[in-house]
mmCIF file of C-alpha atoms in Angstrom:
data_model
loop_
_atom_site.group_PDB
_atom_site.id
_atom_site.type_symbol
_atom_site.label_atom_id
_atom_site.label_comp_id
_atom_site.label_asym_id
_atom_site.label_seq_id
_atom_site.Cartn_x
_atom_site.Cartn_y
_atom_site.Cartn_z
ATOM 1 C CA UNK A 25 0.000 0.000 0.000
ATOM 2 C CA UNK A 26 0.724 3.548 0.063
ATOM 3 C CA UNK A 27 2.430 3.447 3.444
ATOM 4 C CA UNK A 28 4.352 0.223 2.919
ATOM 5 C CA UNK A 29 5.824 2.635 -0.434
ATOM 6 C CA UNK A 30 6.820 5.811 1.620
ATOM 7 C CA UNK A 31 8.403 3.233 4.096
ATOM 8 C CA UNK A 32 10.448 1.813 1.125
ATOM 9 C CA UNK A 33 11.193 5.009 -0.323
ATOM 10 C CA UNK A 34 12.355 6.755 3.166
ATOM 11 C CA UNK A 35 15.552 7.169 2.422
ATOM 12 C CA UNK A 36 15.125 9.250 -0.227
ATOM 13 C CA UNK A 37 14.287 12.365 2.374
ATOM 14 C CA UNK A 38 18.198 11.765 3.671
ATOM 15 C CA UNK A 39 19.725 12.103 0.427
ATOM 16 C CA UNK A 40 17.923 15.142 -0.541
ATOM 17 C CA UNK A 41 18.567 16.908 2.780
ATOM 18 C CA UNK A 42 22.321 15.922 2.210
ATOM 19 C CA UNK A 43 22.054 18.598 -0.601
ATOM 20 C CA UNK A 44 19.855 21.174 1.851
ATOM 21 C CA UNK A 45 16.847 19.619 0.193
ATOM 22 C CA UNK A 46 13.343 19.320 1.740
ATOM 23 C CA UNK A 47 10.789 16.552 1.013
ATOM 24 C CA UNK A 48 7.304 15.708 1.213
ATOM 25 C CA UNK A 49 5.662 12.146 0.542
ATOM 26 C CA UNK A 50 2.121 11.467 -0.009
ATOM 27 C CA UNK A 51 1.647 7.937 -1.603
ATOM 28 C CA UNK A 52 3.863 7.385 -4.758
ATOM 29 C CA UNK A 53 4.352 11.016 -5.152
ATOM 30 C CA UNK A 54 7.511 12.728 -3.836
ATOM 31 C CA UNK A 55 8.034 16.389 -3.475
ATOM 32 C CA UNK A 56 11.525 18.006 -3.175
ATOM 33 C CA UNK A 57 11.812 21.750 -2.653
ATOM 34 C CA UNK A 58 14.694 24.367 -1.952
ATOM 35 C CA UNK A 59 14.046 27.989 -0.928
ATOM 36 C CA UNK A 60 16.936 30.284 -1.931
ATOM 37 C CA UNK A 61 16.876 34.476 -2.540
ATOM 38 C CA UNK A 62 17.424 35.820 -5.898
ATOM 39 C CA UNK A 63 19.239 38.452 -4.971
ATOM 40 C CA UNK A 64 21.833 37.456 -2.247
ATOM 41 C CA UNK A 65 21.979 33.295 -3.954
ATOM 42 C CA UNK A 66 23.862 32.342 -7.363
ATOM 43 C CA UNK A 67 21.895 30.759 -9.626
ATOM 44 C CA UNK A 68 24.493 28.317 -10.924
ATOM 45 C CA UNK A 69 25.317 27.434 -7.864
ATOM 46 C CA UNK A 70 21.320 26.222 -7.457
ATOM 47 C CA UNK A 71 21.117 25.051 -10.758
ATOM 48 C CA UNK A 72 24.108 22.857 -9.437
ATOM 49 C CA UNK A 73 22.501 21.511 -6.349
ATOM 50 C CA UNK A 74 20.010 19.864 -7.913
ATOM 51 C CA UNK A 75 21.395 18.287 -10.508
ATOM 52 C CA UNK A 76 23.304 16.829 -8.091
ATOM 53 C CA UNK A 77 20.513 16.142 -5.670
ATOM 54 C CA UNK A 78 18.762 14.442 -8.595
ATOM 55 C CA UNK A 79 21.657 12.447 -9.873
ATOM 56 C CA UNK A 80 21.782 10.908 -6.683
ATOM 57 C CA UNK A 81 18.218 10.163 -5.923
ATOM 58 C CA UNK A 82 18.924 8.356 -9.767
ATOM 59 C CA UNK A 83 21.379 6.576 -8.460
ATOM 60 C CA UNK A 84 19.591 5.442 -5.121
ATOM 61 C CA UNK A 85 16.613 4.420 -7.724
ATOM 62 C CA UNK A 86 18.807 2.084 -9.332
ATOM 63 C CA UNK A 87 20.369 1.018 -6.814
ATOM 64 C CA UNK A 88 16.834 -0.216 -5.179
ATOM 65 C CA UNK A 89 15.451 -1.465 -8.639
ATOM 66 C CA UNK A 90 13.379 1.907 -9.218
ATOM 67 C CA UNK A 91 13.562 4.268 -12.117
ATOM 68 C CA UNK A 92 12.805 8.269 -12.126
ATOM 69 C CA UNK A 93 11.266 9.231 -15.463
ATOM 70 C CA UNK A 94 11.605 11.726 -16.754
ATOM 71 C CA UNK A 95 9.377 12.434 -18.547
ATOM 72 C CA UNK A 96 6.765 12.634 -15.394
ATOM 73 C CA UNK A 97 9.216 14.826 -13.468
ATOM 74 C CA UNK A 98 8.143 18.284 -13.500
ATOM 75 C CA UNK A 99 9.618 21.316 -11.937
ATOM 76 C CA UNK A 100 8.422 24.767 -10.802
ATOM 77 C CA UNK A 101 11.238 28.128 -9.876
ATOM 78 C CA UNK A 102 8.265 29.717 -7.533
ATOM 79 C CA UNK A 103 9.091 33.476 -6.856
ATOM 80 C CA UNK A 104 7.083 37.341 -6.337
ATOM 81 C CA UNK A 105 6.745 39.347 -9.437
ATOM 82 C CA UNK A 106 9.335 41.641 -8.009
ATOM 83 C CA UNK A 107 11.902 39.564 -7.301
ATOM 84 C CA UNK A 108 14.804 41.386 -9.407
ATOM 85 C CA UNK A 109 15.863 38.708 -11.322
ATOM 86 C CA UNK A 110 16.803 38.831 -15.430
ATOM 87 C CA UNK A 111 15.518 36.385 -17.680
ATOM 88 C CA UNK A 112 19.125 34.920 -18.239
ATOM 89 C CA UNK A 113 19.718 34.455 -14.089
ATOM 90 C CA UNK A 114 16.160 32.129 -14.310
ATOM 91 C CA UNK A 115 16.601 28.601 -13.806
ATOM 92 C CA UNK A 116 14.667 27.126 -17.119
ATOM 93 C CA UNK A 117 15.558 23.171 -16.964
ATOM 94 C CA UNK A 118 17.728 20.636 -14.693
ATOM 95 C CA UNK A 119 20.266 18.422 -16.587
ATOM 96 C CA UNK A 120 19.852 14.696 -14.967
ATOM 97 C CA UNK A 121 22.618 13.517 -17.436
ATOM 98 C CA UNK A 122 23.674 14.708 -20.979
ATOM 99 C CA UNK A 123 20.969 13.116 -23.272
ATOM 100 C CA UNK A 124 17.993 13.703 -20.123
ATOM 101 C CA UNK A 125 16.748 17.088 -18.518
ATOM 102 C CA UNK A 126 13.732 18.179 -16.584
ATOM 103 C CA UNK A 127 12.509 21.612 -18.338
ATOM 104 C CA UNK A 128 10.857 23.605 -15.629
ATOM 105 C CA UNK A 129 7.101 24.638 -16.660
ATOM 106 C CA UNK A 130 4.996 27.883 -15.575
ATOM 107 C CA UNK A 131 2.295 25.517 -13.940
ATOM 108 C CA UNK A 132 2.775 22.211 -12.370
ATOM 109 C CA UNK A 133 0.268 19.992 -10.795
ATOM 110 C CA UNK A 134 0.273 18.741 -7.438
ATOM 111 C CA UNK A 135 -2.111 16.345 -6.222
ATOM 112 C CA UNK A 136 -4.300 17.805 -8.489
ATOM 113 C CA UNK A 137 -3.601 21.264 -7.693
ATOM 114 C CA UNK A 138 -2.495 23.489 -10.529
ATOM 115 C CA UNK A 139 0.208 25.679 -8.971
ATOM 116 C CA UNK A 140 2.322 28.628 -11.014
ATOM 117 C CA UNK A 141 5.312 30.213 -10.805
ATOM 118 C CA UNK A 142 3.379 32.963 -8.791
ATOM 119 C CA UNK A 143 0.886 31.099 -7.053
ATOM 120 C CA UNK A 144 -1.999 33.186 -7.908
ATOM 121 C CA UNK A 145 -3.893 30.008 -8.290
ATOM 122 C CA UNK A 146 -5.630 31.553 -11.267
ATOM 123 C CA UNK A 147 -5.169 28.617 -13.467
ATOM 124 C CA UNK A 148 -6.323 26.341 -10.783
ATOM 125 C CA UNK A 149 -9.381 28.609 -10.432
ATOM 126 C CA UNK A 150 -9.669 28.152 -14.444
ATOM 127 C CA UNK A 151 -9.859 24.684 -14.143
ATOM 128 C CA UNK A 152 -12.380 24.072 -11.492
ATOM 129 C CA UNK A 153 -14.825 26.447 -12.739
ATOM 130 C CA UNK A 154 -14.205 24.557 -16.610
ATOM 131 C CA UNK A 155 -15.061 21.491 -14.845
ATOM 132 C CA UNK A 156 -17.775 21.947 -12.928
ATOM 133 C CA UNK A 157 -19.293 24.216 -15.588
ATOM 134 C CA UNK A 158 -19.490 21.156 -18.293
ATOM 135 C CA UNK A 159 -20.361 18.748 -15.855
ATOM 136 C CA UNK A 160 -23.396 21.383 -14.634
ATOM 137 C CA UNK A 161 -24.373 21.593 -18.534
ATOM 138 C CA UNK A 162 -24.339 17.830 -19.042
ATOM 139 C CA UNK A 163 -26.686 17.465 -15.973
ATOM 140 C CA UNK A 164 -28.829 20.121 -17.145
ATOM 141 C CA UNK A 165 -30.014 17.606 -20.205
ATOM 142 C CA UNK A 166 -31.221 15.338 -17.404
ATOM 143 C CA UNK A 167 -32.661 17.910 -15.082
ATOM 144 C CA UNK A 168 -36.517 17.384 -15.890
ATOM 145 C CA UNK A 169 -36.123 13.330 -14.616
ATOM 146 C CA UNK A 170 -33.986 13.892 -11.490
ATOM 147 C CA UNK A 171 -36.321 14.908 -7.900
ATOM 148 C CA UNK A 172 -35.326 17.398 -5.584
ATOM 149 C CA UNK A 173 -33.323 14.789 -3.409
ATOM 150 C CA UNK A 174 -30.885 13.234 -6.196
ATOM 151 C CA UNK A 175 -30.366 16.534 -7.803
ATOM 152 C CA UNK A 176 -29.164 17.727 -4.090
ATOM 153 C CA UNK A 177 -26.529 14.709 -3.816
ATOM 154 C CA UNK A 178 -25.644 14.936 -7.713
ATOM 155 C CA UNK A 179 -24.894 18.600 -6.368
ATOM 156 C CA UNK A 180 -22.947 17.897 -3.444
ATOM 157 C CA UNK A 181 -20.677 14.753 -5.523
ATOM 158 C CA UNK A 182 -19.765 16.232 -8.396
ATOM 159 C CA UNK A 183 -19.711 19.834 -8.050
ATOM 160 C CA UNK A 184 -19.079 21.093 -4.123
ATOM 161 C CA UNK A 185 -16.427 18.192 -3.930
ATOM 162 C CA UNK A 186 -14.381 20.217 -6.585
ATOM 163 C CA UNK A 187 -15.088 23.666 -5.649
ATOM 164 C CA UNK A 188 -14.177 22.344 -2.005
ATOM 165 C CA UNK A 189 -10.478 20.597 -2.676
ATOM 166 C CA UNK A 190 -7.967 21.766 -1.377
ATOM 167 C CA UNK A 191 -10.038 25.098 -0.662
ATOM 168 C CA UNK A 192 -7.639 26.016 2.499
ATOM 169 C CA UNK A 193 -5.462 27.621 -0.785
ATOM 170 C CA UNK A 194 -7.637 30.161 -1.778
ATOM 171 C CA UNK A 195 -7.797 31.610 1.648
ATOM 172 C CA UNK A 196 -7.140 35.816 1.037
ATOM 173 C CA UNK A 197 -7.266 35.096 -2.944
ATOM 174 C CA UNK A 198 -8.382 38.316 -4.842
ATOM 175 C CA UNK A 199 -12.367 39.276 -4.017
ATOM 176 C CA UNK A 200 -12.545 38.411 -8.032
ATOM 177 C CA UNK A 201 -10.930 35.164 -8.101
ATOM 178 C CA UNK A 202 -13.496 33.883 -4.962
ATOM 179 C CA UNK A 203 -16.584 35.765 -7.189
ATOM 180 C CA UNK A 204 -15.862 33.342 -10.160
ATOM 181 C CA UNK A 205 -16.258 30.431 -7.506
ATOM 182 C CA UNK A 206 -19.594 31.837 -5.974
ATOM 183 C CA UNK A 207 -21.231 31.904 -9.677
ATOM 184 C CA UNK A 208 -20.585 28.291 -9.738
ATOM 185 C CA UNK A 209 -22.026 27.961 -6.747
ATOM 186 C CA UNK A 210 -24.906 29.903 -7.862
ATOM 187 C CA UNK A 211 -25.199 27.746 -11.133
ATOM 188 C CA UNK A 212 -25.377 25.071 -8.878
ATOM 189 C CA UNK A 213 -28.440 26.723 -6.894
ATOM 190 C CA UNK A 214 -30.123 27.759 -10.349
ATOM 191 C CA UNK A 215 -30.315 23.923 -10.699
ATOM 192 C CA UNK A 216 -30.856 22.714 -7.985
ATOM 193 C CA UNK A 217 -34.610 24.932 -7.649
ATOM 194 C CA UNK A 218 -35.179 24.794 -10.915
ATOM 195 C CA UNK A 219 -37.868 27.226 -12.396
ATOM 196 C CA UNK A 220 -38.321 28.549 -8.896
ATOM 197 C CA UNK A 221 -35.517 31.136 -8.759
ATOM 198 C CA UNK A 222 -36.603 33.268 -11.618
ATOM 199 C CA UNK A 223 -33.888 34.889 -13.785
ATOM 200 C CA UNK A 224 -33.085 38.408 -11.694
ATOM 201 C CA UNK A 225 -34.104 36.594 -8.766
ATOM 202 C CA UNK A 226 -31.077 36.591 -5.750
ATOM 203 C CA UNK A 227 -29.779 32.980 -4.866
ATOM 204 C CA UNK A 228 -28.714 33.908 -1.416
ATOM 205 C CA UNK A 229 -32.331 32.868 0.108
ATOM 206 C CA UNK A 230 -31.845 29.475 -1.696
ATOM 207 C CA UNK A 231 -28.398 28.736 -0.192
ATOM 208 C CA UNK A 232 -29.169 29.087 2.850
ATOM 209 C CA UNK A 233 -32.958 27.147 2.394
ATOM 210 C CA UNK A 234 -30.876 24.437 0.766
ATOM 211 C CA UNK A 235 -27.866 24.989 3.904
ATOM 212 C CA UNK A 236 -24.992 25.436 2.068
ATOM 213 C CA UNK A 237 -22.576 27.960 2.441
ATOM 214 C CA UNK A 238 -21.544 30.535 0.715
ATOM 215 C CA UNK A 239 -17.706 29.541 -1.179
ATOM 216 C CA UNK A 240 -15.891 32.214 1.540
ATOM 217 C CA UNK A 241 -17.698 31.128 4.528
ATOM 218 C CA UNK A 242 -16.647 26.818 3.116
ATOM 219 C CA UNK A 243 -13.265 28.234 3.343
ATOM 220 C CA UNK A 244 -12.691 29.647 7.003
ATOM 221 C CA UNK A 245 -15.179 26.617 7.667
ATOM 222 C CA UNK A 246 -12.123 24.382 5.914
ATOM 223 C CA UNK A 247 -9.435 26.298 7.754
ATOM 224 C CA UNK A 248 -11.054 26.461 11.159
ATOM 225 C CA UNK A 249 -11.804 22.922 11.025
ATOM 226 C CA UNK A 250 -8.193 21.948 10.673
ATOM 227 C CA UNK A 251 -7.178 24.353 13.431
ATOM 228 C CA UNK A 252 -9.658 22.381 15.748
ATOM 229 C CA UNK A 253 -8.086 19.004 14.735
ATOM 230 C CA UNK A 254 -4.502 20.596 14.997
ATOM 231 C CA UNK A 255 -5.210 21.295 18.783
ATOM 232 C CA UNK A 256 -7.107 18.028 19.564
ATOM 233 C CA UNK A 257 -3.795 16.064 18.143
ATOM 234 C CA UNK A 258 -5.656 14.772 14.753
ATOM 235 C CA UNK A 259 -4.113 16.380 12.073
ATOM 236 C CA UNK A 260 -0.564 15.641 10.272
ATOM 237 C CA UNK A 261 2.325 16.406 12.458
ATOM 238 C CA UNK A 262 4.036 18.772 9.969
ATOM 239 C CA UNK A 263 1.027 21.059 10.348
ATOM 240 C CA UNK A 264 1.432 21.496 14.413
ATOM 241 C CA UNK A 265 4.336 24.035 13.824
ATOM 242 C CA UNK A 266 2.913 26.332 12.012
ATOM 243 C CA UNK A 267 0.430 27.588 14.717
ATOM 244 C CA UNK A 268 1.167 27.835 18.361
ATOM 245 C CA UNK A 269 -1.153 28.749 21.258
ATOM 246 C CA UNK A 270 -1.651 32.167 22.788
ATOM 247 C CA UNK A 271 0.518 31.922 26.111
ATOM 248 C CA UNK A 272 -1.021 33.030 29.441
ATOM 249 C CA UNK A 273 0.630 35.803 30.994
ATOM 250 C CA UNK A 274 1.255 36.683 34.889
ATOM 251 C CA UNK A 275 -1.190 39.634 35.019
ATOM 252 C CA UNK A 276 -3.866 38.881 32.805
ATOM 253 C CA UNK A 277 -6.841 40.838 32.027
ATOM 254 C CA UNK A 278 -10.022 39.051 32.153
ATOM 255 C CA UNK A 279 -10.402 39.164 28.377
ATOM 256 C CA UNK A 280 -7.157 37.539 27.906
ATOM 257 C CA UNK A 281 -8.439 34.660 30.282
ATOM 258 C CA UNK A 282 -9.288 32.858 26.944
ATOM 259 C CA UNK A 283 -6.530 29.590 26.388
ATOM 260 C CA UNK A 284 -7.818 29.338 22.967
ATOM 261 C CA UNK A 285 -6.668 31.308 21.105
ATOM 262 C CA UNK A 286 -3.993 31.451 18.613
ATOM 263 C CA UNK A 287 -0.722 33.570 18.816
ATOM 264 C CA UNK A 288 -0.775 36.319 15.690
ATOM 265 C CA UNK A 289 2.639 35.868 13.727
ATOM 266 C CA UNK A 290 4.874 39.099 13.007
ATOM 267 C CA UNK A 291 3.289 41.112 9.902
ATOM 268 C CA UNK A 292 4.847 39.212 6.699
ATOM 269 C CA UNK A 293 6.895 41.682 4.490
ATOM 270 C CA UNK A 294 5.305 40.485 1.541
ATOM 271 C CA UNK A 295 1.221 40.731 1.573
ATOM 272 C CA UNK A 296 0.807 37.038 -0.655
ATOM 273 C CA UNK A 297 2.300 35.614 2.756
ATOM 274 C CA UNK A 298 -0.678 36.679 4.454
ATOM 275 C CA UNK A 299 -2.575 34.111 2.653
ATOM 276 C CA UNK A 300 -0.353 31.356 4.278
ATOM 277 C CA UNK A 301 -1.740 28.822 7.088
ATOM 278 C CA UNK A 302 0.012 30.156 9.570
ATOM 279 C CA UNK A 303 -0.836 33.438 9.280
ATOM 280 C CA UNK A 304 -4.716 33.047 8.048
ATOM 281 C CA UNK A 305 -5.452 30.174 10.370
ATOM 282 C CA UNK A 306 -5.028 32.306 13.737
ATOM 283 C CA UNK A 307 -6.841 35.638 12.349
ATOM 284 C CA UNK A 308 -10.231 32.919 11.096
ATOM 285 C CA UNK A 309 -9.968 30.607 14.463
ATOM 286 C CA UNK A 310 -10.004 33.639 16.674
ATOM 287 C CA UNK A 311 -13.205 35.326 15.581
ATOM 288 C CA UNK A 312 -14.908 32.065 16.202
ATOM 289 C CA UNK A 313 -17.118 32.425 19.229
ATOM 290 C CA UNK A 314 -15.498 30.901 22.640
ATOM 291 C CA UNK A 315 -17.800 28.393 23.407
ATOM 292 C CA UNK A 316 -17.502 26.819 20.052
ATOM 293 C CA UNK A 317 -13.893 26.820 20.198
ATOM 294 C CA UNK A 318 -13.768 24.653 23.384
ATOM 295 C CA UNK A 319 -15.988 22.139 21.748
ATOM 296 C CA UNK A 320 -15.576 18.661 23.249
ATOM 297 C CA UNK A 321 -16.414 16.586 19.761
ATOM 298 C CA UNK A 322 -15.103 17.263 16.215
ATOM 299 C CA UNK A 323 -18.983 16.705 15.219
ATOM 300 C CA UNK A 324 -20.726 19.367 17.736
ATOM 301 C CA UNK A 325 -18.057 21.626 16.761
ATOM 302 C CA UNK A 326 -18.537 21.400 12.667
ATOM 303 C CA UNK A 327 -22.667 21.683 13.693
ATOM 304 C CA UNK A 328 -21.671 24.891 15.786
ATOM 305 C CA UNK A 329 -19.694 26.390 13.131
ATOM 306 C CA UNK A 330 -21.569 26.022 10.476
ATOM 307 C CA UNK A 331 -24.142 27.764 12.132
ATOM 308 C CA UNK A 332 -21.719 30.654 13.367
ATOM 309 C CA UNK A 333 -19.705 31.306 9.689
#
């Protein structure tokens, strides 16, 4: 299985942090990543490092009968639009050997997340609202046969699943990027009620007669909710240091009785950090109300908060 692969595969994470490498493993997919500055770093000198760092993870391959291939290796140089670099200091491919190189691409995907060299997620954005746009036309042939009920769960399977992956990323996204979601949402109402949302009619009555919430409020419901299992010790260790509780001080005020709450990080130099976890997850858990905060169960508190967003 998966696990018994990321066991086998373990090794890996030692010879890429030989080279100052980082690595992440989900299933058969491994993800290596290097941060470096464009001003104060040489480029060669990167460019160097991981050829290096991939040469040997080819060697360790073949050494353990695997194979890289190439050909499914992608690679992404993520910076800021301002990061004063020329076009001839970018890094535009990784040489593995003379006759094989990884070309590095403006959009990768990673576990089915469409990331760019920016991270403005807009091409993800593109391709969720594609998708969920031809499969709303292709139910809307079938709409006249399907009852209130099924056309609910069609609803909920094959169009909030995809507007809901991996939502946590569009946290902070442009107020335009998270409209573009909301008409999809909207489409999805439209259908769902059928001739009984006329054409200039608003949908927001309908969401919330048909309880779902609005694509913002399903993110800081995503985000809180991972807080919450963050605290209660049910969520990937990786993610437990990049929050940390608000400490209690010697000569505290009575509003600052409350043990939690999340401790604000320093104010990022860049604004794009601010849609990080770490800094979105303790602005969105702290505005939650107290008593649904302290909530005992991860199933009264999900029931609380969807009430509260």
């Amino acid at each position: 299985g998966p696990i018994l692969f990321i066991l086998y595969t373990k090794e890996l994470e030692i010879v890429a942090k030989h080279h100052g490498f980082n690595v992440h493993f989900y299933a058969d997919d491994t993800q290596i990543y290097i941060k470096f500055s464009p001003i104060f770093d040489n480029y060669c000198d990167i460019e160097t490092r991981i050829t290096n760092c991939f040469n040997d993870i080819k060697n360790w391959m073949y050494n353990n009968k695997l194979k890289i291939n190439p050909s499914k290796t992608e690679c992404l140089v993520v910076s800021s639009r301002n990061n004063f670099a020329t076009e001839s200091d970018v890094i535009t491919e990784v040489r593995l050997s003379q006759s094989q190189s990884i070309i590095c691409t403006d959009v990768v995907k990673s576990l089915g997340v469409h990331l760019d060299e920016h991270l403005t997620l807009s091409h993800q954005i593109d391709k969720v609202v594609q998708s969920c746009y031809i499969t709303l036309r292709n139910l809307w042939v079938i709409a006249s046969k399907l009852s209130f009920d099924l056309k609910k769960q069609l609803i909920h399977c094959l169009l909030l699943s995809k507007l809901d992956y991996c939502n946590g990323l569009y946290c902070h996204l442009p107020d335009f990027q998270i409209k573009r979601l909301q008409k999809v949402q909207n489409s999805c109402i439209r259908f769902l009620f059928g001739k009984q949302i006329k054409k200039f009619d608003r949908v927001t009555p309908f969401l919330k007669k048909a309880h779902f919430l609005p694509v913002k409020q399903r993110i800081d419901f995503k985000i809180a909710l991972m807080v919450y299992k963050i605290l209660n010790n049910v969520a990937p260790d990786y993610l437990r240091g990049c929050i940390s509780a608000k400490g209690q001080l010697s000569h505290s005020l009575r509003h600052e009785e409350d043990f939690f709450l999340l401790d604000h990080p320093p104010l990022p130099r860049l604004k794009q950090t601010l849609r990080s976890f770490s800094h979105a997850a303790p602005s969105i858990w702290n505005s939650i109300p107290y008593d649904i905060r302290c909530s005992n169960e991860i199933s009264l508190f999900k029931k609380n908060l969807m009430i509260a967003v």
